[in-house]
JSON list of N, CA and C in Angstrom, two decimals:
[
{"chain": "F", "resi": 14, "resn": "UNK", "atom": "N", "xyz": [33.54, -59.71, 11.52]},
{"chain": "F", "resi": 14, "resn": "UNK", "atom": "CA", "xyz": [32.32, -60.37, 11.18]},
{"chain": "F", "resi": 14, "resn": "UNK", "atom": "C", "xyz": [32.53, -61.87, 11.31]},
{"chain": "F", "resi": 15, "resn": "UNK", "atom": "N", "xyz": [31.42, -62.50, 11.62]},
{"chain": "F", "resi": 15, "resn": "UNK", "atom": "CA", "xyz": [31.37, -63.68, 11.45]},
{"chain": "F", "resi": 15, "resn": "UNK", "atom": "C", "xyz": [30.40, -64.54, 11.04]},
{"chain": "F", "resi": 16, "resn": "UNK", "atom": "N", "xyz": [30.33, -65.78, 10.34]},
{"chain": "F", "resi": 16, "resn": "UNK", "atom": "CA", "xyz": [29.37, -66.44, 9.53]},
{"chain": "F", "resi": 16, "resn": "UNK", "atom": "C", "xyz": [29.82, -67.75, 9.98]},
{"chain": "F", "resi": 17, "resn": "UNK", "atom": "N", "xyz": [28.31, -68.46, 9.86]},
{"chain": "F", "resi": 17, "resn": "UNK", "atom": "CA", "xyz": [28.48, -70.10, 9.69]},
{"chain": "F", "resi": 17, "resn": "UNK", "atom": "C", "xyz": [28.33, -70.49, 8.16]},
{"chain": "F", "resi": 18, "resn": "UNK", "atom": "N", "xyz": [29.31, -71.57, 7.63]},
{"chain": "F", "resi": 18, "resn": "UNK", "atom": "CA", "xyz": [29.08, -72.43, 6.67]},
{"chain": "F", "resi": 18, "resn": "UNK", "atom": "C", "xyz": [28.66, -73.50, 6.95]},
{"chain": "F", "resi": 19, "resn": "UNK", "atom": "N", "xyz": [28.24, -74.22, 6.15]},
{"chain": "F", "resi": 19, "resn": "UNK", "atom": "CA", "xyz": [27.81, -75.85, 6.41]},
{"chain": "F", "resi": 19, "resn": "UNK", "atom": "C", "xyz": [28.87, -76.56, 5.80]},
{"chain": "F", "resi": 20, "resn": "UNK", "atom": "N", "xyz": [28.89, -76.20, 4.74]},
{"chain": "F", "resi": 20, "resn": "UNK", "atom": "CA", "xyz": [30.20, -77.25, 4.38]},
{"chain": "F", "resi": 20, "resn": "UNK", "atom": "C", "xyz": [31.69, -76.72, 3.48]},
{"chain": "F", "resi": 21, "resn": "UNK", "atom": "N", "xyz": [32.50, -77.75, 3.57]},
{"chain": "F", "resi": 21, "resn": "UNK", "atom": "CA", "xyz": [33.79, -77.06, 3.47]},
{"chain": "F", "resi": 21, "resn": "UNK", "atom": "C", "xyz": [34.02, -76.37, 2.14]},
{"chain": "F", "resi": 22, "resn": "UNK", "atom": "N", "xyz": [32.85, -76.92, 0.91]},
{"chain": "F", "resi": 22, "resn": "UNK", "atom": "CA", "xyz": [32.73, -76.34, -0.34]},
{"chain": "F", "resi": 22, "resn": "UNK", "atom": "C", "xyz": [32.44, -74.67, -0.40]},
{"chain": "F", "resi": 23, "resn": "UNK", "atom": "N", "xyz": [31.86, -74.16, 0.88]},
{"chain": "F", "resi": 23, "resn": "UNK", "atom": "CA", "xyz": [31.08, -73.15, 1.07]},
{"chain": "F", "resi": 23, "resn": "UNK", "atom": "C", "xyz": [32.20, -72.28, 1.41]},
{"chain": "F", "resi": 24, "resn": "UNK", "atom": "N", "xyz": [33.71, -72.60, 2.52]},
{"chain": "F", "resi": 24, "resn": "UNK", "atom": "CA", "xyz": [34.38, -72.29, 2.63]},
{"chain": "F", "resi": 24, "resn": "UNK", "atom": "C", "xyz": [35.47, -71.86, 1.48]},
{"chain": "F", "resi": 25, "resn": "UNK", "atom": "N", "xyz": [35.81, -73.00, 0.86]},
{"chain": "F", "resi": 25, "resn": "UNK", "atom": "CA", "xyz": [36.97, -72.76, -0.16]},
{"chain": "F", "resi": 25, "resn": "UNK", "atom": "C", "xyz": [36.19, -71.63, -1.42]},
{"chain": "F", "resi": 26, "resn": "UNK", "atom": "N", "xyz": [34.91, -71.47, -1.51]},
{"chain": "F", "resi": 26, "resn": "UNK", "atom": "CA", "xyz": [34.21, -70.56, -2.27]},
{"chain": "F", "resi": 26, "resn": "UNK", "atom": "C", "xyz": [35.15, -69.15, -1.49]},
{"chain": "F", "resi": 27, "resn": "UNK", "atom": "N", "xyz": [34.62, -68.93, -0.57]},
{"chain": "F", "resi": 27, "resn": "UNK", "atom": "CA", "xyz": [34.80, -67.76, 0.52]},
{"chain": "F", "resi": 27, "resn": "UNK", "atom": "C", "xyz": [36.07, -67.58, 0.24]},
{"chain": "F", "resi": 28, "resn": "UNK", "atom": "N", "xyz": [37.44, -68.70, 0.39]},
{"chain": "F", "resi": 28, "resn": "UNK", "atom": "CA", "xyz": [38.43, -68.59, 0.45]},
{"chain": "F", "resi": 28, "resn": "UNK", "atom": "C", "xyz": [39.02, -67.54, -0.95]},
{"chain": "F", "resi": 29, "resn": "UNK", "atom": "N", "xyz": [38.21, -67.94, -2.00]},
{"chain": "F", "resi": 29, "resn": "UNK", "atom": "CA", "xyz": [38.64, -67.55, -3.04]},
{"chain": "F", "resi": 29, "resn": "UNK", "atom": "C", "xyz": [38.33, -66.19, -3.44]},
{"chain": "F", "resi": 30, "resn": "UNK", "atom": "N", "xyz": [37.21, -65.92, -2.97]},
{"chain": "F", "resi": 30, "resn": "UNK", "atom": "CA", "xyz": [36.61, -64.73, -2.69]},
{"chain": "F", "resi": 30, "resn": "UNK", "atom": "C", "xyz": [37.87, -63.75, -1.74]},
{"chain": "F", "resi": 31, "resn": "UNK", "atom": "N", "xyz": [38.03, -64.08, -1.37]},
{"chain": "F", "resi": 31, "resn": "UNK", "atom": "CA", "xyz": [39.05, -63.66, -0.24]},
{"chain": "F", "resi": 31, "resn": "UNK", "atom": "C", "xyz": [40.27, -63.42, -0.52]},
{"chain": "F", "resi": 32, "resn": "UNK", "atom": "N", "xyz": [41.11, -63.89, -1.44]},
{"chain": "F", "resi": 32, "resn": "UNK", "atom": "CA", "xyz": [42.14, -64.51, -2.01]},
{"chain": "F", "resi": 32, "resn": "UNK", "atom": "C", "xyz": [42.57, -63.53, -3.18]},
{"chain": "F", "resi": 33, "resn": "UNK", "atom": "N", "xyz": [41.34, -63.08, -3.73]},
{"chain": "F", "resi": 33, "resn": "UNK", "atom": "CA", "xyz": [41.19, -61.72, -4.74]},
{"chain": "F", "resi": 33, "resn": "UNK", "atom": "C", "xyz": [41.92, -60.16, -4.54]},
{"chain": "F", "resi": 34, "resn": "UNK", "atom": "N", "xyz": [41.69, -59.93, -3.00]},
{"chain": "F", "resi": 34, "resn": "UNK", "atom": "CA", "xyz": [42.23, -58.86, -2.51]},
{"chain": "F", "resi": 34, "resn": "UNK", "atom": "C", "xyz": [41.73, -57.52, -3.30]},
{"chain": "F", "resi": 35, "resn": "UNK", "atom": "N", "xyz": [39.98, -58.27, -3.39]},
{"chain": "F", "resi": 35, "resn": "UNK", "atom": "CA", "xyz": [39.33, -56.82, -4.47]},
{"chain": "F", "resi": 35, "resn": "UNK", "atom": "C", "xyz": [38.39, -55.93, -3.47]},
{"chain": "F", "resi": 36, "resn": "UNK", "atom": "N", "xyz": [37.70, -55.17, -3.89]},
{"chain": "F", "resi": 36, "resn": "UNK", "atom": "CA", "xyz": [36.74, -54.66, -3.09]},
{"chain": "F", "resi": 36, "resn": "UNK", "atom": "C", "xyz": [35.33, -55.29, -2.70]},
{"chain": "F", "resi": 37, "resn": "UNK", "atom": "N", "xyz": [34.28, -55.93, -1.89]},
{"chain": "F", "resi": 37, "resn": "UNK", "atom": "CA", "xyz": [33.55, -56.45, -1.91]},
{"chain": "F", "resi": 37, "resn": "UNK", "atom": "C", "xyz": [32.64, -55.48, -1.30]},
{"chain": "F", "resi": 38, "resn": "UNK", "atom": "N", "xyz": [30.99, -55.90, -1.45]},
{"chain": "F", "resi": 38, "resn": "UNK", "atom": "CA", "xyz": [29.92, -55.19, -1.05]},
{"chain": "F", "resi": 38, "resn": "UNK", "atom": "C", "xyz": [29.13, -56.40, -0.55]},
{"chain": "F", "resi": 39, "resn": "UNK", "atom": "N", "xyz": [29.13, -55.86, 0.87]},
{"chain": "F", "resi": 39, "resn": "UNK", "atom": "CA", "xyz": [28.30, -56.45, 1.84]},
{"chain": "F", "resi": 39, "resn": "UNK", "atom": "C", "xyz": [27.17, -55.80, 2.36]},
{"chain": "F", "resi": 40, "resn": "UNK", "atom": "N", "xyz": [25.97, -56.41, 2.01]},
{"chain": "F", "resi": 40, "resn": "UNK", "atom": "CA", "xyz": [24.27, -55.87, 2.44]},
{"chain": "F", "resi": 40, "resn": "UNK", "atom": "C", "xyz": [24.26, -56.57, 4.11]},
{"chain": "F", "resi": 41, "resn": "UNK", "atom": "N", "xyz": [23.64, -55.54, 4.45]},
{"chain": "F", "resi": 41, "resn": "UNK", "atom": "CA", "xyz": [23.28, -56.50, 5.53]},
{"chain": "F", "resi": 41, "resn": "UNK", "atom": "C", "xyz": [21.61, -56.49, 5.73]},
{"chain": "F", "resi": 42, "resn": "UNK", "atom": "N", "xyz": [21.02, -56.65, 6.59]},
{"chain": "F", "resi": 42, "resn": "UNK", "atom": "CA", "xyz": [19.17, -57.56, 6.42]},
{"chain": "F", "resi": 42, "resn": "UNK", "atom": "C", "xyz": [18.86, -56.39, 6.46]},
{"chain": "F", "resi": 43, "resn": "UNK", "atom": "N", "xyz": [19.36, -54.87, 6.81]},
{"chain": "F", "resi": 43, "resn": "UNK", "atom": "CA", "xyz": [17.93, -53.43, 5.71]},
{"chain": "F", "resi": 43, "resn": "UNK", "atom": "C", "xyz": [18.07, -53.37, 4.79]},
{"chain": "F", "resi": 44, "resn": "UNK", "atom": "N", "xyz": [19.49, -54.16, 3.98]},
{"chain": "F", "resi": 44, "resn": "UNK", "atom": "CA", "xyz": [19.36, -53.94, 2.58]},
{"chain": "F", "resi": 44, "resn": "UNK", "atom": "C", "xyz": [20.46, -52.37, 2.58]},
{"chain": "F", "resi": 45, "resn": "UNK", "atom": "N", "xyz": [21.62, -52.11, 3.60]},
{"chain": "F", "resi": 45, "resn": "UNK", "atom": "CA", "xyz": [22.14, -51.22, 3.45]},
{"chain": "F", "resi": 45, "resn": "UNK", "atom": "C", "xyz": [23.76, -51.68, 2.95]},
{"chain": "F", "resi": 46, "resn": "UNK", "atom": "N", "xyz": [24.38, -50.81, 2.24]},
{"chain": "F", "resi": 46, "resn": "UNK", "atom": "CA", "xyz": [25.63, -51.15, 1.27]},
{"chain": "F", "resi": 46, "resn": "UNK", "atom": "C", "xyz": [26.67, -50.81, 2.47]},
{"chain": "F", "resi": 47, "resn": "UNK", "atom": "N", "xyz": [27.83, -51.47, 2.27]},
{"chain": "F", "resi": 47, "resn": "UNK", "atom": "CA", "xyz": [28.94, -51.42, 2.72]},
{"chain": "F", "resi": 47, "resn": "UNK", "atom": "C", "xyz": [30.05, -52.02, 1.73]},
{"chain": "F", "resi": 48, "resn": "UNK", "atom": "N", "xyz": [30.88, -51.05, 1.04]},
{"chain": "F", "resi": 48, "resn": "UNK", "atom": "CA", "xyz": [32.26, -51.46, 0.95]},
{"chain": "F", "resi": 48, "resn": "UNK", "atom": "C", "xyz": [33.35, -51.62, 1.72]},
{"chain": "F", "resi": 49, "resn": "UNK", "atom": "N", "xyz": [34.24, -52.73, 0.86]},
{"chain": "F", "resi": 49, "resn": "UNK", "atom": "CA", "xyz": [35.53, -52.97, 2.01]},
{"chain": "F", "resi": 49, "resn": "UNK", "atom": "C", "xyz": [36.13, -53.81, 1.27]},
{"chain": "F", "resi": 50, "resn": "UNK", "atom": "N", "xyz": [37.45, -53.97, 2.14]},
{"chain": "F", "resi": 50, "resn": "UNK", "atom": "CA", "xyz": [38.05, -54.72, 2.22]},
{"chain": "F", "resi": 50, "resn": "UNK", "atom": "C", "xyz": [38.25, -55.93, 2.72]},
{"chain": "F", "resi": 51, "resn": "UNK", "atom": "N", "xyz": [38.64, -57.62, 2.99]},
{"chain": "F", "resi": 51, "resn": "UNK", "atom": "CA", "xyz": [38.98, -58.17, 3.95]},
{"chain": "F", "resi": 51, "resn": "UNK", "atom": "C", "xyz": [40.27, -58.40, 4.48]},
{"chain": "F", "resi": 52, "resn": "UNK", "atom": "N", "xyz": [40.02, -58.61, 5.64]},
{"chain": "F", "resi": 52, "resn": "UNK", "atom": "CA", "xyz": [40.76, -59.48, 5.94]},
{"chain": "F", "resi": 52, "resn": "UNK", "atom": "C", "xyz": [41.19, -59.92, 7.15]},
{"chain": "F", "resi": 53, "resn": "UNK", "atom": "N", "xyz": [42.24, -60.86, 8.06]},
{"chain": "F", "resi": 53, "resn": "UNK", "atom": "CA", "xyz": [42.08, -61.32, 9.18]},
{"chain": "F", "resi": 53, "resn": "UNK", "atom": "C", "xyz": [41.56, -62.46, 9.25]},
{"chain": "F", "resi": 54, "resn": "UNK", "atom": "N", "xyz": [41.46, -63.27, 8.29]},
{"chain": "F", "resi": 54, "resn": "UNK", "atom": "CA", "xyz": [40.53, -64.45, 7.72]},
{"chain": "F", "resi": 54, "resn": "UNK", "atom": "C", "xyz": [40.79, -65.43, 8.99]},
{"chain": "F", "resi": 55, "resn": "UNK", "atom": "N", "xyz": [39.93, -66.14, 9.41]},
{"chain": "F", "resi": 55, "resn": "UNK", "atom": "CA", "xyz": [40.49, -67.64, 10.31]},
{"chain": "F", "resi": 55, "resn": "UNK", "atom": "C", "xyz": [38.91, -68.24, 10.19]},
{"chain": "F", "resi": 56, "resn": "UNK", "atom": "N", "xyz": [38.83, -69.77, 10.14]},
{"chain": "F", "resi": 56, "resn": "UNK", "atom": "CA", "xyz": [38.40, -71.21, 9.87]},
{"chain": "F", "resi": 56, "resn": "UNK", "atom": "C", "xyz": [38.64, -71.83, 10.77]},
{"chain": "F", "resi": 57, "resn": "UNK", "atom": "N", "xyz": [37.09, -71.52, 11.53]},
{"chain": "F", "resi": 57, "resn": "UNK", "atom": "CA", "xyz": [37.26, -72.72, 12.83]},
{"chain": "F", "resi": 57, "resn": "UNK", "atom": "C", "xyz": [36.33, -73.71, 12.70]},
{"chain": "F", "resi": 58, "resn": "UNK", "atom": "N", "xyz": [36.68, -75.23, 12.67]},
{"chain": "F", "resi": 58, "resn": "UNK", "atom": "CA", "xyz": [35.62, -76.19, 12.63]},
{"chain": "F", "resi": 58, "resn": "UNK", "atom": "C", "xyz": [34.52, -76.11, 14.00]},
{"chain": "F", "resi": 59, "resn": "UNK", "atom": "N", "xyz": [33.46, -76.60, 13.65]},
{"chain": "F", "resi": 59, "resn": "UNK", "atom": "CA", "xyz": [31.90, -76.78, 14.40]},
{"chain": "F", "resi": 59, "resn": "UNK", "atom": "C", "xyz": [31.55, -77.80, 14.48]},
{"chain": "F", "resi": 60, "resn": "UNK", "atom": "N", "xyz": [30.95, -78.17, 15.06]},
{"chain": "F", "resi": 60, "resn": "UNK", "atom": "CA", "xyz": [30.26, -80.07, 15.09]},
{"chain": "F", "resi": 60, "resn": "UNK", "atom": "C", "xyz": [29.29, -79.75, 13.78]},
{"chain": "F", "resi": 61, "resn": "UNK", "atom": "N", "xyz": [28.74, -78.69, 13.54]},
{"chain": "F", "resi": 61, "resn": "UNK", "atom": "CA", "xyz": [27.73, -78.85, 12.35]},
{"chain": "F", "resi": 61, "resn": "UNK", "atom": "C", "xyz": [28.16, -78.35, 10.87]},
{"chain": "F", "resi": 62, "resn": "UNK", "atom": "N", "xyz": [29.70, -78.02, 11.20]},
{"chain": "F", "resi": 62, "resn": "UNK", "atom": "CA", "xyz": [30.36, -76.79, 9.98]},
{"chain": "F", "resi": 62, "resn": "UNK", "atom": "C", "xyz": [31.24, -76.22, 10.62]},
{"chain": "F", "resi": 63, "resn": "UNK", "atom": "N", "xyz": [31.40, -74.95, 9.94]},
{"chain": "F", "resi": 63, "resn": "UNK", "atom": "CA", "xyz": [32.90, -74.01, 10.02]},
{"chain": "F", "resi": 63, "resn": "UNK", "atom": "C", "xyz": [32.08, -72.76, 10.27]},
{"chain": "F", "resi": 64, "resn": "UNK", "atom": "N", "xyz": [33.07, -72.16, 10.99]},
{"chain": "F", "resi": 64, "resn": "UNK", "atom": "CA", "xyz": [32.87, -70.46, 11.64]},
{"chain": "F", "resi": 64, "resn": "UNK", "atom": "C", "xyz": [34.03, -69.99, 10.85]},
{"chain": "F", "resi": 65, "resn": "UNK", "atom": "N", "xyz": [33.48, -69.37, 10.44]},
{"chain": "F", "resi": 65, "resn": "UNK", "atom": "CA", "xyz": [34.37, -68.26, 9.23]},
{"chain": "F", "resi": 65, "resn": "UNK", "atom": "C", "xyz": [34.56, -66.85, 9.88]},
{"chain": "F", "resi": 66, "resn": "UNK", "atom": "N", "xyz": [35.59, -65.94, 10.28]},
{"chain": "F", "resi": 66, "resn": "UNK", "atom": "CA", "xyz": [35.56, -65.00, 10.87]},
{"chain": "F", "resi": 66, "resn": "UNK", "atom": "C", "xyz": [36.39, -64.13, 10.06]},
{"chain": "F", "resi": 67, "resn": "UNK", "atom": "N", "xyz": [36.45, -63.00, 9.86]},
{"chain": "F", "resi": 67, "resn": "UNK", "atom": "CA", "xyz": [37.39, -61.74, 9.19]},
{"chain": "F", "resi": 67, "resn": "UNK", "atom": "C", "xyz": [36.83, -60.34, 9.96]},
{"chain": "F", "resi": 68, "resn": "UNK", "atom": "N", "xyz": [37.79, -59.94, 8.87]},
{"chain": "F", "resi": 68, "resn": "UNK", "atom": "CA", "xyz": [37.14, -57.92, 9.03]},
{"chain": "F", "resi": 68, "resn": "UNK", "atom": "C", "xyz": [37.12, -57.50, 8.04]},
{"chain": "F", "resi": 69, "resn": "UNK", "atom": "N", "xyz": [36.23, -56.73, 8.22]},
{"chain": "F", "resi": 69, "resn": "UNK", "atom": "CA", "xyz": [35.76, -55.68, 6.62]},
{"chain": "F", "resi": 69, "resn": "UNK", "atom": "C", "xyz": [36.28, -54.58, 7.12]},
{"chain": "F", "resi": 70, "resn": "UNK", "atom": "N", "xyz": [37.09, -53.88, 6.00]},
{"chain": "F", "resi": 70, "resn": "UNK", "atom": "CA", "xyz": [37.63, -52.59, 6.23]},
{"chain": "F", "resi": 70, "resn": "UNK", "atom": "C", "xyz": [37.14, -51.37, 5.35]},
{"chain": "F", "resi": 71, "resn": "UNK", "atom": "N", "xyz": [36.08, -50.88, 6.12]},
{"chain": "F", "resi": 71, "resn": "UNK", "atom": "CA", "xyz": [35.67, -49.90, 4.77]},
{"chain": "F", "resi": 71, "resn": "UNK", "atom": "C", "xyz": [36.47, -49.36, 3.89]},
{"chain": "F", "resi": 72, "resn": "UNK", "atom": "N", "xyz": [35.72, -49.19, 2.90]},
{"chain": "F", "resi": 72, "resn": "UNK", "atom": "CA", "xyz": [36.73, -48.31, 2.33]},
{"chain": "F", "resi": 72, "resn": "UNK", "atom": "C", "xyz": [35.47, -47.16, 1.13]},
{"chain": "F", "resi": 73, "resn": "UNK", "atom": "N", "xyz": [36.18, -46.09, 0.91]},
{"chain": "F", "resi": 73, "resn": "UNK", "atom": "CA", "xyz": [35.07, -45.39, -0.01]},
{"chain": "F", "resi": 73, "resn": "UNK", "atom": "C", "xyz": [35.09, -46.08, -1.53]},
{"chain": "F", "resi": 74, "resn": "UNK", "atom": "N", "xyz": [33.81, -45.97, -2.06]},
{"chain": "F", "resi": 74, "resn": "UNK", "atom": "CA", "xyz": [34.20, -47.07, -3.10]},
{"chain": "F", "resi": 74, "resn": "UNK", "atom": "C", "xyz": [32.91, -46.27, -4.20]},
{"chain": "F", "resi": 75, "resn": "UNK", "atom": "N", "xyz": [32.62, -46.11, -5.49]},
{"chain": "F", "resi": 75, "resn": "UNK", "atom": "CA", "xyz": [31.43, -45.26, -5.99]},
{"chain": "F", "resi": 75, "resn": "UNK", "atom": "C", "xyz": [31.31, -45.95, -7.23]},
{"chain": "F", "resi": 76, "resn": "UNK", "atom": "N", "xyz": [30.15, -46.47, -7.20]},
{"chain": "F", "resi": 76, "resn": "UNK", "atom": "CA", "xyz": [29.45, -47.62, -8.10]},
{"chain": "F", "resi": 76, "resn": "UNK", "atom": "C", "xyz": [28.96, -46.99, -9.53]},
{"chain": "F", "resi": 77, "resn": "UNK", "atom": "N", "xyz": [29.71, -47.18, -10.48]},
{"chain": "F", "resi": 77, "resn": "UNK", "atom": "CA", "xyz": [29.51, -46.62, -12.03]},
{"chain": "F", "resi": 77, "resn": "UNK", "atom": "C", "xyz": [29.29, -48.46, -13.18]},
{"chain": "F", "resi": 78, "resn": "UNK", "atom": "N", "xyz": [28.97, -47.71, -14.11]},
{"chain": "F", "resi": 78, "resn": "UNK", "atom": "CA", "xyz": [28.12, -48.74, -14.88]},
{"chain": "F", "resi": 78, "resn": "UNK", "atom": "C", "xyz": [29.10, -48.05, -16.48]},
{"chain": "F", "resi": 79, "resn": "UNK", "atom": "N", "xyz": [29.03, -49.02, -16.84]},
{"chain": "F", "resi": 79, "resn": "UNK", "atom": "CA", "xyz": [29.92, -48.83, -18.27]},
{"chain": "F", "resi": 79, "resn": "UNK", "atom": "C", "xyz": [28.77, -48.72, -19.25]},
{"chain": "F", "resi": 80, "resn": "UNK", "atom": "N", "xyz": [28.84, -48.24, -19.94]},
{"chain": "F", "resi": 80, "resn": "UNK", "atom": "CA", "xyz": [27.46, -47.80, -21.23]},
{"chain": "F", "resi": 80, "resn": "UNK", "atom": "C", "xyz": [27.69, -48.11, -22.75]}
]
């Protein structure tokens, strides 16, 4: 996958996000779920920002709620 940031604050967010080595859930625009993993991370500068690139590695993952 890949994303634009605008600025480098947007990145080191991501970074940290990243950095966790937890499971994340990524929607994409139908509004459909994907778990995973990342990783493969690389930060390439843009004349307007940074290109942020990784991989999501699915993984099975089953969403419970504590009561």
């Amino acid at each position: 996958m890949t994303f634009f940031l605008k600025t480098w604050a947007e990145v080191e967010t991501f970074a940290a996000i990243y950095d966790l080595n937890g499971t994340v859930l990524y929607r994409d625009a139908k509004g459909r779920k994907t778990y995973g993993t990342l990783s493969n991370l690389s930060v390439n500068d843009d004349i307007l920002g940074y290109i942020v690139s990784f991989t999501l590695n699915q993984v099975d993952y089953t969403e419970s709620v504590e009561v």
